[in-house]
XYZ file of C-alpha atoms in Angstrom:
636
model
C 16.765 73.096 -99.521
C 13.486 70.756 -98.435
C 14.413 67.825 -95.831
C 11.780 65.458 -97.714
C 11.390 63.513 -94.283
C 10.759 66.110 -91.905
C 7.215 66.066 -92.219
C 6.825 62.596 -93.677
C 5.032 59.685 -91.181
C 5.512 56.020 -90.664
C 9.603 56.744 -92.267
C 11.710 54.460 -91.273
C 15.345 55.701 -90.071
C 17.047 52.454 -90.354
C 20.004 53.352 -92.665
C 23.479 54.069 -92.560
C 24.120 57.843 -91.904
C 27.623 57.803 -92.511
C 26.904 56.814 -96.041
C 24.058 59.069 -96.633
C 23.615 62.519 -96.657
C 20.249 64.196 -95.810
C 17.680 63.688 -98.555
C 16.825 67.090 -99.565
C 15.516 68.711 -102.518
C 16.229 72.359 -103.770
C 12.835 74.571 -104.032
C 14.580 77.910 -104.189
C 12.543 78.771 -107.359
C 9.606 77.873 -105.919
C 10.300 79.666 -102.524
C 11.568 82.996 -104.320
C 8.476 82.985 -106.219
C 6.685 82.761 -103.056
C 8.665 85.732 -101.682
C 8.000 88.066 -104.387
C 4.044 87.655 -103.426
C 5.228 88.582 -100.146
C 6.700 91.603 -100.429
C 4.590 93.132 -103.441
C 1.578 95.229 -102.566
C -1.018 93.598 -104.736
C -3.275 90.308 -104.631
C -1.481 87.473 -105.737
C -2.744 83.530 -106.274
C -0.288 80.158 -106.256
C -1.099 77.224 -107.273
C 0.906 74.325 -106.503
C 0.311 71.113 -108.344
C 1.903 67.660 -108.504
C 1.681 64.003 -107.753
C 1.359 62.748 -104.595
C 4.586 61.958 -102.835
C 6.103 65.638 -104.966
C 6.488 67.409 -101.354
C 3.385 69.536 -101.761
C 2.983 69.961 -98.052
C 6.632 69.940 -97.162
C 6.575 73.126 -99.592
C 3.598 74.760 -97.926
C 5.756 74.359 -94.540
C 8.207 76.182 -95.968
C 6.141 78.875 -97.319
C 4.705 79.492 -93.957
C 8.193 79.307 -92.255
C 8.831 82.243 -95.181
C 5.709 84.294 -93.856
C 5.977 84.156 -90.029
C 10.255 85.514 -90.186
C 8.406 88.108 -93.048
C 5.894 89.107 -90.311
C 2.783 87.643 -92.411
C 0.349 85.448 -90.794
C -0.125 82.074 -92.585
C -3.290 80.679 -92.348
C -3.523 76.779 -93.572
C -6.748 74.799 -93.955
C -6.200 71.247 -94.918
C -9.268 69.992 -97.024
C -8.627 66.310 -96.356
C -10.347 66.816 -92.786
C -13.285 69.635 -93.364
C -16.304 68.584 -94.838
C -16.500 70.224 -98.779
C -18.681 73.163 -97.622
C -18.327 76.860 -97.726
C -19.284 76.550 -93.930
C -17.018 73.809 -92.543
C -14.155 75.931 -94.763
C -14.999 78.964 -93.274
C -15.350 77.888 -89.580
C -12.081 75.822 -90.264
C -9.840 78.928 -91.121
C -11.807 81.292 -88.664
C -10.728 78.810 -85.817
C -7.136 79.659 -86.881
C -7.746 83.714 -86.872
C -8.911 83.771 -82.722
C -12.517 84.350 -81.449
C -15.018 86.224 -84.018
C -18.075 88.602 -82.767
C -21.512 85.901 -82.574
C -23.052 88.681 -84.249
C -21.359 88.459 -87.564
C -21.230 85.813 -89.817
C -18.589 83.813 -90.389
C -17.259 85.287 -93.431
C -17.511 89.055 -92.578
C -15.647 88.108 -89.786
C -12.398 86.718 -91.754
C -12.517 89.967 -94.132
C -13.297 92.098 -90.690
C -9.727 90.086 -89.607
C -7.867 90.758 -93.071
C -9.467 94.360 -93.146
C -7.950 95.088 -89.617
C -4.538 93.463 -90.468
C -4.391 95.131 -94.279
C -4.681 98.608 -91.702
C -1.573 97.759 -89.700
C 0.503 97.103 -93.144
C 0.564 93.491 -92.552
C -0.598 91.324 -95.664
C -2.115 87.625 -95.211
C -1.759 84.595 -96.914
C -4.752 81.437 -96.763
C -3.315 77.855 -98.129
C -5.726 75.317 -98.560
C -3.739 71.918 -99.070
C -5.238 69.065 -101.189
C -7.762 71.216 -103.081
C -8.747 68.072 -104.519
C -11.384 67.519 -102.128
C -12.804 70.971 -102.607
C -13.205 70.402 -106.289
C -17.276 71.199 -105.736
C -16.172 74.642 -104.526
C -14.277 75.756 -106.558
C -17.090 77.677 -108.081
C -18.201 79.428 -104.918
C -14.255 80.163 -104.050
C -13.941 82.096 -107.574
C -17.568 83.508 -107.791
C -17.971 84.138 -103.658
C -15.218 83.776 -101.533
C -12.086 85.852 -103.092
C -13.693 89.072 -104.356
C -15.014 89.345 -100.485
C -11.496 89.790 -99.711
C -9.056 92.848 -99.062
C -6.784 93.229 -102.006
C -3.681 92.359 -100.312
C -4.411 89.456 -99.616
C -2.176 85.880 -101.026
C -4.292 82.496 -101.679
C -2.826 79.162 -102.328
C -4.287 76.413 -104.166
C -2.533 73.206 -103.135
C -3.365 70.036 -104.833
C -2.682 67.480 -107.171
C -4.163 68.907 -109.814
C -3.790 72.393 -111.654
C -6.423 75.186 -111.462
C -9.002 73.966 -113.924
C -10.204 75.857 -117.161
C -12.574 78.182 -115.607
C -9.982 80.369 -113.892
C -8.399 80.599 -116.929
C -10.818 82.801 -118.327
C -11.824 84.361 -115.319
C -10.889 88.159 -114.020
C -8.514 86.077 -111.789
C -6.000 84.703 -114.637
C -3.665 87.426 -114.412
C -2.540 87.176 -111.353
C -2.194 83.252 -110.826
C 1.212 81.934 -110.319
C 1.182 78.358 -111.327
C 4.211 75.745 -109.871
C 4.375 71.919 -110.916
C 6.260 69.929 -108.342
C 7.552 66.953 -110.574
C 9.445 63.751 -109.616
C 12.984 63.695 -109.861
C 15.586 63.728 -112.781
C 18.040 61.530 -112.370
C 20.957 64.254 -111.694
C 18.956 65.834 -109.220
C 18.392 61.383 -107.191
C 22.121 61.020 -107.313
C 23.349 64.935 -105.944
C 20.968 63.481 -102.720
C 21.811 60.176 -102.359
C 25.660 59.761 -102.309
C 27.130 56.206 -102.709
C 29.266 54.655 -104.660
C 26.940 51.318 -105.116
C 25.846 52.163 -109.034
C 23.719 49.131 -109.199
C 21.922 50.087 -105.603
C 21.323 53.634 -107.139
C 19.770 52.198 -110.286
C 17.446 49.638 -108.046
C 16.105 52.722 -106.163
C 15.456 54.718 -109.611
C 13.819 51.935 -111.063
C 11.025 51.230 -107.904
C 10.358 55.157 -107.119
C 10.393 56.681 -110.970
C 12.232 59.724 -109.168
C 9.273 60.389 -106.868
C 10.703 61.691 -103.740
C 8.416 60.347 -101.146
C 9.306 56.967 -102.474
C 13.526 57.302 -102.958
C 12.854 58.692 -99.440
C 11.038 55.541 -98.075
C 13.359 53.104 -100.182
C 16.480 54.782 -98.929
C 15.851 55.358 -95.180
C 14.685 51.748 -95.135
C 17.243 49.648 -96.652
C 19.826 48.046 -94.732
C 23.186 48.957 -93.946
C 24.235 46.569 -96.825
C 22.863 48.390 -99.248
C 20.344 46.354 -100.324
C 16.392 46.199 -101.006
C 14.762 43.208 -100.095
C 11.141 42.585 -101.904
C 9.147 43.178 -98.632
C 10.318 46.890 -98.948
C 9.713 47.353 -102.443
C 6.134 46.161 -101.599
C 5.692 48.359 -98.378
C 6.498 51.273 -101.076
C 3.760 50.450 -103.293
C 1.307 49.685 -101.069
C 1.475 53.512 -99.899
C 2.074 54.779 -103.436
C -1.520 52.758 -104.396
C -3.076 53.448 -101.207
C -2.361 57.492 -101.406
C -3.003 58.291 -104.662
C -6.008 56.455 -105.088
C -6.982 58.860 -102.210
C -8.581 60.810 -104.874
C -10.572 58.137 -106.330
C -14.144 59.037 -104.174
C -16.314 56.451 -106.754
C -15.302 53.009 -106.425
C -17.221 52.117 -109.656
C -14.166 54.015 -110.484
C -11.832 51.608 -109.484
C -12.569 48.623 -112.201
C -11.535 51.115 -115.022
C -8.239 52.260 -113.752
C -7.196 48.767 -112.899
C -7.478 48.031 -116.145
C -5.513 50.870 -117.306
C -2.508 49.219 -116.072
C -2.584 47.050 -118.766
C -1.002 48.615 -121.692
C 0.804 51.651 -122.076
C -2.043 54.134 -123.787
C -5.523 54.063 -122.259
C -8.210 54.215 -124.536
C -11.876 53.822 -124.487
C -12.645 50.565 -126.450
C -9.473 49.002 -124.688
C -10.819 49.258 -121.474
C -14.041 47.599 -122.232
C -12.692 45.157 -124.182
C -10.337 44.434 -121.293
C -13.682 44.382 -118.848
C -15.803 42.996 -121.542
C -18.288 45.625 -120.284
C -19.101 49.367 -121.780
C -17.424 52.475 -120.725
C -19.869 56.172 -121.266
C -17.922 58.984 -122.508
C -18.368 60.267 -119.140
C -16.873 57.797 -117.420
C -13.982 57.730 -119.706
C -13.081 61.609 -119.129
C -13.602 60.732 -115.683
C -10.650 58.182 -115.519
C -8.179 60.556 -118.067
C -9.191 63.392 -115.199
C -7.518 61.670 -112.572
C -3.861 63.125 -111.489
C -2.288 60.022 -111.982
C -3.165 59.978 -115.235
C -1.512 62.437 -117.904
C -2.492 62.777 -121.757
C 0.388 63.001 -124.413
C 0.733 63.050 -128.152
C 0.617 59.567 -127.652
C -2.953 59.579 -125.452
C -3.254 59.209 -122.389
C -1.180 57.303 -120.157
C -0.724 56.529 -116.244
C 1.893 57.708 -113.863
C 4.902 54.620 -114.537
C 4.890 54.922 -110.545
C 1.458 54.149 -110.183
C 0.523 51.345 -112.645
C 4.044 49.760 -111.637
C 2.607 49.632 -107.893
C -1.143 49.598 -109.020
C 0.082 46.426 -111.283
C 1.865 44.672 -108.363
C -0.667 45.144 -105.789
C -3.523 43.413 -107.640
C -1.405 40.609 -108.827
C -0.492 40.058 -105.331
C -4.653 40.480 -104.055
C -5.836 38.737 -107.237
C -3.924 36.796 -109.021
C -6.935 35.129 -111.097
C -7.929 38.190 -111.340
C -5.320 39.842 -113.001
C -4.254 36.579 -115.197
C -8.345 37.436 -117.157
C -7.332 40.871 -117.613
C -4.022 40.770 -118.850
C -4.919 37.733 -121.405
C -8.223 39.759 -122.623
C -5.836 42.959 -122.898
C -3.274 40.612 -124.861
C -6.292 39.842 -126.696
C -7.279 43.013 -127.676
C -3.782 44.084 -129.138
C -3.855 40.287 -131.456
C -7.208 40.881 -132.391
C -6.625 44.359 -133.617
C -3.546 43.727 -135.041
C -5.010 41.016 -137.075
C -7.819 42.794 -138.275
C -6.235 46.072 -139.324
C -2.988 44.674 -141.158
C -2.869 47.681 -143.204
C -4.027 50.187 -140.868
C -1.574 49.070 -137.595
C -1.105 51.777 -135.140
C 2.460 51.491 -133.760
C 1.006 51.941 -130.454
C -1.110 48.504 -130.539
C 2.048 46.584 -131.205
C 4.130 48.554 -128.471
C 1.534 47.076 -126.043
C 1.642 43.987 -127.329
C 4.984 43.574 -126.292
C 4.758 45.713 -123.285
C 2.147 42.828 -122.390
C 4.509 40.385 -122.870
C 7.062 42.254 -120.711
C 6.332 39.867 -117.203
C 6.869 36.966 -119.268
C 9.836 37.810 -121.605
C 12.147 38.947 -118.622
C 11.584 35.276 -117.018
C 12.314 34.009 -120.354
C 15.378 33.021 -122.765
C 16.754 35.150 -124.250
C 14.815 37.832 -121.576
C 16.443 36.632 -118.262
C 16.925 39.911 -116.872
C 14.842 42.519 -115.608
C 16.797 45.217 -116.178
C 15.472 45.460 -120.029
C 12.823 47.485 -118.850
C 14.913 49.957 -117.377
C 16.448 50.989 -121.011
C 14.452 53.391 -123.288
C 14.864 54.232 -127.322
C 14.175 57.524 -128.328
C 14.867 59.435 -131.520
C 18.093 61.302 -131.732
C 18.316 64.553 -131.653
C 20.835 67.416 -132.540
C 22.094 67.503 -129.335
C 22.779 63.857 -129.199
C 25.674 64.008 -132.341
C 28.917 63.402 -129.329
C 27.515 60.415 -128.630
C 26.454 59.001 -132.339
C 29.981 60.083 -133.546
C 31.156 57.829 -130.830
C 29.659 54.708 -132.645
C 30.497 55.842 -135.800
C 34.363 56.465 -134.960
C 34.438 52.625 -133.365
C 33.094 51.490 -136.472
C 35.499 53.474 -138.333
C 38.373 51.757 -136.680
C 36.934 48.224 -136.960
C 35.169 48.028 -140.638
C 37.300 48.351 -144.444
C 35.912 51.875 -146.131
C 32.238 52.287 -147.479
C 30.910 49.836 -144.953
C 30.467 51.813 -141.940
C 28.242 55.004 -141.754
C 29.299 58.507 -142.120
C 27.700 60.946 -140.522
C 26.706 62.723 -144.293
C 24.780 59.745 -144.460
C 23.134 59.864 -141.522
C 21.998 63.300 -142.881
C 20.260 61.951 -145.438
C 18.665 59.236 -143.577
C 17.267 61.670 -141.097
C 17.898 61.788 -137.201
C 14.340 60.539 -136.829
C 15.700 56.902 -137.925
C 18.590 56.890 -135.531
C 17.463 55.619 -131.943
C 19.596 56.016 -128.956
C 19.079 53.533 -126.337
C 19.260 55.463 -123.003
C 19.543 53.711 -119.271
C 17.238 55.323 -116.557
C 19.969 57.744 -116.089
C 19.373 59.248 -119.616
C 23.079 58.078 -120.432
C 22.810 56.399 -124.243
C 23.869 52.866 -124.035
C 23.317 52.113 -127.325
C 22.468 53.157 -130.875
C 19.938 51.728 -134.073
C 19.893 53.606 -137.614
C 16.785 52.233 -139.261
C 16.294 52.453 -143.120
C 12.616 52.324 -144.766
C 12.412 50.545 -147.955
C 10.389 52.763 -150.227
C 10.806 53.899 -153.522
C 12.793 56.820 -152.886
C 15.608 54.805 -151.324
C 15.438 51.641 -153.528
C 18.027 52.707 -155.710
C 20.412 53.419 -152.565
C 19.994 50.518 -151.217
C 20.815 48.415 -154.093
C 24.215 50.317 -154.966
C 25.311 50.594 -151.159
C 27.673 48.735 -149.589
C 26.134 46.096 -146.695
C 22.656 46.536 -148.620
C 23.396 45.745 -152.339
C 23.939 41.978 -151.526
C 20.426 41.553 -150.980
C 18.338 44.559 -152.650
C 20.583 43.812 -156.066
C 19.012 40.612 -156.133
C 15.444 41.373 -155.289
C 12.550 39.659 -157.842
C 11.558 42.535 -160.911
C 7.866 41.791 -158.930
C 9.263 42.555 -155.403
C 11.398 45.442 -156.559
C 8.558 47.012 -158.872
C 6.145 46.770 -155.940
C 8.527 48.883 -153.977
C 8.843 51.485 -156.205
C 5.134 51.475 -156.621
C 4.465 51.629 -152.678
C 3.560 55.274 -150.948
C 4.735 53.549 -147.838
C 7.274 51.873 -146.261
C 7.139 48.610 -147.621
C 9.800 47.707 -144.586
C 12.763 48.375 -143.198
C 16.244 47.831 -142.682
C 18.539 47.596 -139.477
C 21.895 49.361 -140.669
C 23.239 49.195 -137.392
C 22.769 48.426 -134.161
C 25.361 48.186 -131.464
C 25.990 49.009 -127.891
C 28.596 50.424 -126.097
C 29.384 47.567 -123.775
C 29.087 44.030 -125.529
C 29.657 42.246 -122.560
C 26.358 43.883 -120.870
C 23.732 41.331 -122.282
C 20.499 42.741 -121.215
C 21.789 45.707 -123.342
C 21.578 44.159 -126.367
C 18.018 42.510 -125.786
C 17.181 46.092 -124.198
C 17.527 47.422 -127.846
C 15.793 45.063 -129.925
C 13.287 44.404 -127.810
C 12.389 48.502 -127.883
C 13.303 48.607 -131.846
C 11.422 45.640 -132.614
C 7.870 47.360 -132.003
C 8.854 50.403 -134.256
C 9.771 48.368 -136.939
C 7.212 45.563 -137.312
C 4.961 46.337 -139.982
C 3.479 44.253 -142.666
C 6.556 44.145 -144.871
C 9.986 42.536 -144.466
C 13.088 43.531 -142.500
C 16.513 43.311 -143.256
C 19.944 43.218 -141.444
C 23.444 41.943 -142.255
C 25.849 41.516 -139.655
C 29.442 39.939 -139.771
C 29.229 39.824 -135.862
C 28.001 36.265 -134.778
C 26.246 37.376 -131.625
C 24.401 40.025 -132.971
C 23.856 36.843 -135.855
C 22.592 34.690 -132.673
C 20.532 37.428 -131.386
C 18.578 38.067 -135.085
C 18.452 33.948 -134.645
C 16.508 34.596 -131.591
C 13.898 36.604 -132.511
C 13.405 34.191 -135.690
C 15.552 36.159 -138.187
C 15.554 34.006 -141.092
C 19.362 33.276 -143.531
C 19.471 34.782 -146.946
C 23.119 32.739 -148.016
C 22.974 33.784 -151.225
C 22.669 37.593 -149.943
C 25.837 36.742 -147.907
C 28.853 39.298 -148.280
C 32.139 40.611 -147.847
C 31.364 44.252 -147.656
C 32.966 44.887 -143.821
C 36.282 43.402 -145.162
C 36.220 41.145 -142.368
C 37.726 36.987 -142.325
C 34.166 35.736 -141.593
C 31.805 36.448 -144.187
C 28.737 38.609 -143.322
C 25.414 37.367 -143.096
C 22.465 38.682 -144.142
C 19.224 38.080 -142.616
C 15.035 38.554 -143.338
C 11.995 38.735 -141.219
C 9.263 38.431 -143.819
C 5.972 40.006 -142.685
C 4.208 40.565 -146.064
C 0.741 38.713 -146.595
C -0.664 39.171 -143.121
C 2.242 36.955 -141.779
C 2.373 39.093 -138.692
C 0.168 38.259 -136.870
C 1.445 34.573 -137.447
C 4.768 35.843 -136.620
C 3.401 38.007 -132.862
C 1.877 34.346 -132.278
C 5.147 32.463 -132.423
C 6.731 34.619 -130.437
C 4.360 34.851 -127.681
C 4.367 31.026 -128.103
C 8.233 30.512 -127.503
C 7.742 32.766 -123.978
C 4.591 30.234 -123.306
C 1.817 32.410 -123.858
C -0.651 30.927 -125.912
C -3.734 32.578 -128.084
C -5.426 29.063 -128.342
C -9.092 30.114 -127.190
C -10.097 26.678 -126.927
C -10.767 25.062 -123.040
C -7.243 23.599 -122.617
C -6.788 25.720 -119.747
C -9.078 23.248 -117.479
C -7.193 20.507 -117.988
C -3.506 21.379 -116.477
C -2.081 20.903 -119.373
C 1.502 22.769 -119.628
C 1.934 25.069 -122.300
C 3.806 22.491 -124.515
C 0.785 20.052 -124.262
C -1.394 22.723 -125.061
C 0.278 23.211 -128.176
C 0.347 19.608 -128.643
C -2.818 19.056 -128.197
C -4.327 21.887 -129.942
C -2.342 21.008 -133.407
C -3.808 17.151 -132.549
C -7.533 19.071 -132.694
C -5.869 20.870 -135.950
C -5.696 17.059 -137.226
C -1.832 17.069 -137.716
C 0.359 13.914 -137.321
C 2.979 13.665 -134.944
C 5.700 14.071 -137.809
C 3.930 17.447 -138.725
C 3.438 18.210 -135.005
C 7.473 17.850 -134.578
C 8.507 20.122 -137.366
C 6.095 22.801 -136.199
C 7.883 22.718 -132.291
C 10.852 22.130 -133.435
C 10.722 19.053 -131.097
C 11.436 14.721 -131.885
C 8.437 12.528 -132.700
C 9.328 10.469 -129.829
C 9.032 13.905 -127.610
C 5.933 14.180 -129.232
C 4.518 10.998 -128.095
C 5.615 11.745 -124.542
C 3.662 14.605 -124.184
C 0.827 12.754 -125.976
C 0.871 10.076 -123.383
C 0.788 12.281 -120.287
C -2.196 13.814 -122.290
C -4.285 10.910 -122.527
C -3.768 10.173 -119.179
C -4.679 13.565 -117.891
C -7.881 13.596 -120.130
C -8.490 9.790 -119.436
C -9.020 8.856 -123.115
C -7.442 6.454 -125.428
C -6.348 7.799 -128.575
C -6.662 10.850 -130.868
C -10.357 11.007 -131.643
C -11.122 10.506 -128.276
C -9.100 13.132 -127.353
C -10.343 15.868 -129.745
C -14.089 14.628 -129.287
C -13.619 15.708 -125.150
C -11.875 19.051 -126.053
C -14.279 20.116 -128.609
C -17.355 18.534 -127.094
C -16.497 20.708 -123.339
């Protein structure tokens, strides 16, 4: 077991032991794959790689505590503070190894050393710790340094990245050991930290992303109440940005991976449109080189620690700053998404509201944070206990041939069931998802929930279904949670559904459940009554509702929702005025040449509101009436 703050600075101890136990993590893999280098005969090589905060050097420690009770001598160079030379590095670890003859060089004295030591049976070990900052060596270390060296002897390669490529295919690849220290699960955060405050546990999960230097920090800094106050939150980030952009040594750099933070995939065109500036190819691999950043099936993608702290630090340094390049990188999603109606990546319109996040969280119906905490995932075999626990609730509550079997979940496929997990990986809530093509047409007309509105669908809308090689939509079948009572669980869900699901096309959903009914409402769900039903076998009647996207209406449909949060794509100079985001929608429909009666409908507000906000506009503007007032916006 590793005591995480042993070796960890400027930690402060200002916590409750009696409610704590010792942070520590277990490394016995690690350490008993360090042992069996030990006590073989042969060359060996390790290299350790993971984020910073992972407990690199805490490991390294440990490994050397392992060599000196083995007998082994454990020689450590720390790159951070030697110049990135073969002759600082050699001088460094000779310094370590006792006085060397003048008359030899520097490295025929270290094999000299080994040689002597590799006579008396004893092996050696040399750790170098953050390798990153030998990078330009690496070369000379594979080509040069290690075939000079006795056979016996054990290197270490410590550093936040893996040994690249080239020692892949090198005579060295057989014997290199490779270890990836990785943050925390969420079983292994709550077997160190023992409390029985579930909401404090989640709080500390949510901040550190399971990296251990930061539960560490967190923990050993909060009060004896239990509670984390913003100033610590912020001390955490400020180290987490500070450390790990340690490795950036460019600060032209620095530009490009601020803007990463906007969006959940980086890619190439994003970031310039985000900078309005061009990116080379080079500089691109560059930034998707860095540690911090990791590529998936899904492209690449930052560490969630690091753009959550990168993200707060420059809104708190420059606000301004970071308003330009979130709007342009809200821009970029709208524009594309508008563009490319029949060629939408999924990913464009999961930033889109990943944008939106900041804003929809301060926001009816978003007025809690902890929706970002939730993820939805596919199902997958394993996850059956926990969909058969939905099903057998709706089993008890709904007449026969209304609720879902788990033969038809078969035949839907357990990529369309989504299980909406909290940070601890514990599912929270469930979606099955149907697509409306042409091989399901006919099932949905003749099942029960979906024949009330597919059995009445135009011979034009149903003949261009059965015509379509894609989805031509979808349909929510269900969606519940396991807890009604925990709001932010039901916005959690189809807030992370609604991104998989909007497509140009139309969705569906029929509920006899009037807050799931409000919460379609909300999100601009529009009644079908004459699709209405009885199909659950419940009092109330079921309704059914439609979110029609066809003919390029969403885009129209992204823009109304990003208008009821108050984010506005209006690109004309309203900003400079102080206007409030109602009178800039006001006044930018007045420019559109609408009367205040068509004005009304449109916001959903009175004529006399209308005239309010017109009022306060002239005044602001200093003009007189409507022409006036369009002739100063458009004219600048």
């Amino acid at each position: 077991m590793i005591h995480m703050l042993e070796d960890l600075p400027n930690v402060q101890k200002g916590f409750n032991h009696s409610t704590f136990s010792p942070i520590t993590i277990s490394r016995e893999n690690e350490i008993d794959t360090f042992h069996r280098l030990l006590v073989g005969k042969s060359s060996g090589i390790l290299s350790i790689h993971g984020h910073s905060g992972t407990g690199k050097s805490e490991l390294l420690m440990h490994f050397r505590l392992k060599a000196r009770r083995n007998g082994t001598p454990f020689y450590l160079v720390n790159a951070q503070y030697t110049r990135a030379d073969p002759t600082s590095f050699l001088h460094a670890l000779l310094e370590q190894m006792g006085p060397a003859s003048p008359s030899v060089s520097p490295l025929e004295a270290i094999f000299m050393h080994i040689q002597h030591l590799e006579k008396e049976g004893i092996r050696t070990v040399i750790a170098i710790d953050s390798y990153e900052h030998y990078e330009k060596l690496d070369e000379w270390f594979r080509q040069s340094f290690l075939p000079s060296l006795p056979s016996s002897i054990i290197f270490i390669f410590c550093g936040r990245k893996p040994l690249n490529t080239y020692w892949k295919s090198s005579i060295w690849h057989p014997f290199i050991n490779s270890i990836e220290l990785r943050s925390l699960t969420y079983e292994q955060f709550q077997l160190m930290i023992k409390t029985s405050t579930d909401g404090y546990l989640q709080k500390i999960w949510h901040h550190s992303k399971g990296n251990p230097f930061a539960i560490s920090h967190l923990v050993y800094s909060s009060n004896t109440a239990l509670k984390l106050d913003e100033k610590l939150v912020q001390e955490t980030y400020q180290y987490v940005v500070r450390e790990w952009m340690r490795e950036v040594t460019d600060d032209k750099m620095v530009p490009y991976i601020e803007a990463a933070v906007f969006g959940i995939q980086i890619y190439q065109e994003k970031i310039e449109a985000i900078l309005t500036t061009s990116l080379s190819r080079r500089e691109f691999e560059r930034l998707t080189s860095y540690s911090f950043v990791k590529e998936t099936a899904d492209g690449w993608k930052l560490h969630p620690l690091f753009q959550n702290a990168l993200k707060t630090d420059l809104m708190k340094r420059k606000p301004t700053y970071y308003h330009e390049l979130w709007k342009n990188a809200l821009m970029y999603c709208r524009k594309f998404i508008e563009q490319n109606d029949h060629l939408i990546r999924i990913n464009e319109v999961n930033d889109f509201f990943y944008l939106l996040k900041d804003r929809m969280i301060h926001s009816s119906p978003f007025n809690n944070e902890n929706i970002s905490m939730y993820s939805l995932t596919s199902a997958q075999q394993e996850d059956w206990s926990d969909i058969h626990s939905f099903l057998d609730k709706d089993k008890e509550r709904f007449s026969k041939g209304s609720y879902i079997t788990k033969e038809s979940l078969d035949d839907i496929g357990l990529q369309h069931i989504k299980l909406l997990r909290n940070e601890k990986g514990v599912v929270r809530g469930m979606t099955v998802t149907i697509p409306i093509q042409s091989t399901t047409i006919d099932l949905l007309k003749e099942s029960f929930v979906t024949r009330s509105y597919f059995s009445k669908l135009s011979n034009t809308e149903e003949k261009r279904i059965r015509h379509a090689s894609e989805p031509c939509g979808w349909v929510i079948r269900y969606l519940d949670v396991k807890d009604k009572s925990q709001e932010d669980e039901l916005y959690a869900l189809l807030y992370h559904l609604l991104p998989l699901v909007l497509t140009e096309g139309i969705l569906v959903a029929s509920t006899p459940v009037v807050y799931f009914q409000n919460l379609l409402e909300q999100f601009n769900f529009e009644e079908i009554p004459e699709a209405s039903h009885d199909d659950y076998g419940m009092h109330a009647r079921s309704k059914t509702y439609e979110l029609d996207l066809k003919n390029k209406r969403l885009s129209q449909y992204l823009d109304n929702f990003a208008r009821a949060i108050g984010v506005s794509f209006n690109q004309t100079p309203l900003d400079r005025y102080g206007f409030t985001p109602r009178e800039k929608e006001v006044a930018n429909l007045v420019i559109e040449g609408k009367s205040n009666a068509r004005i009304a409908n449109e916001l959903s507000l009175t004529e006399i509101t209308v005239k309010k906000h017109l009022t306060r506009i002239y005044a602001k503007l200093h003009v007189k009436n409507r022409t006036e007032l369009t002739k100063r916006i458009l004219g600048g």
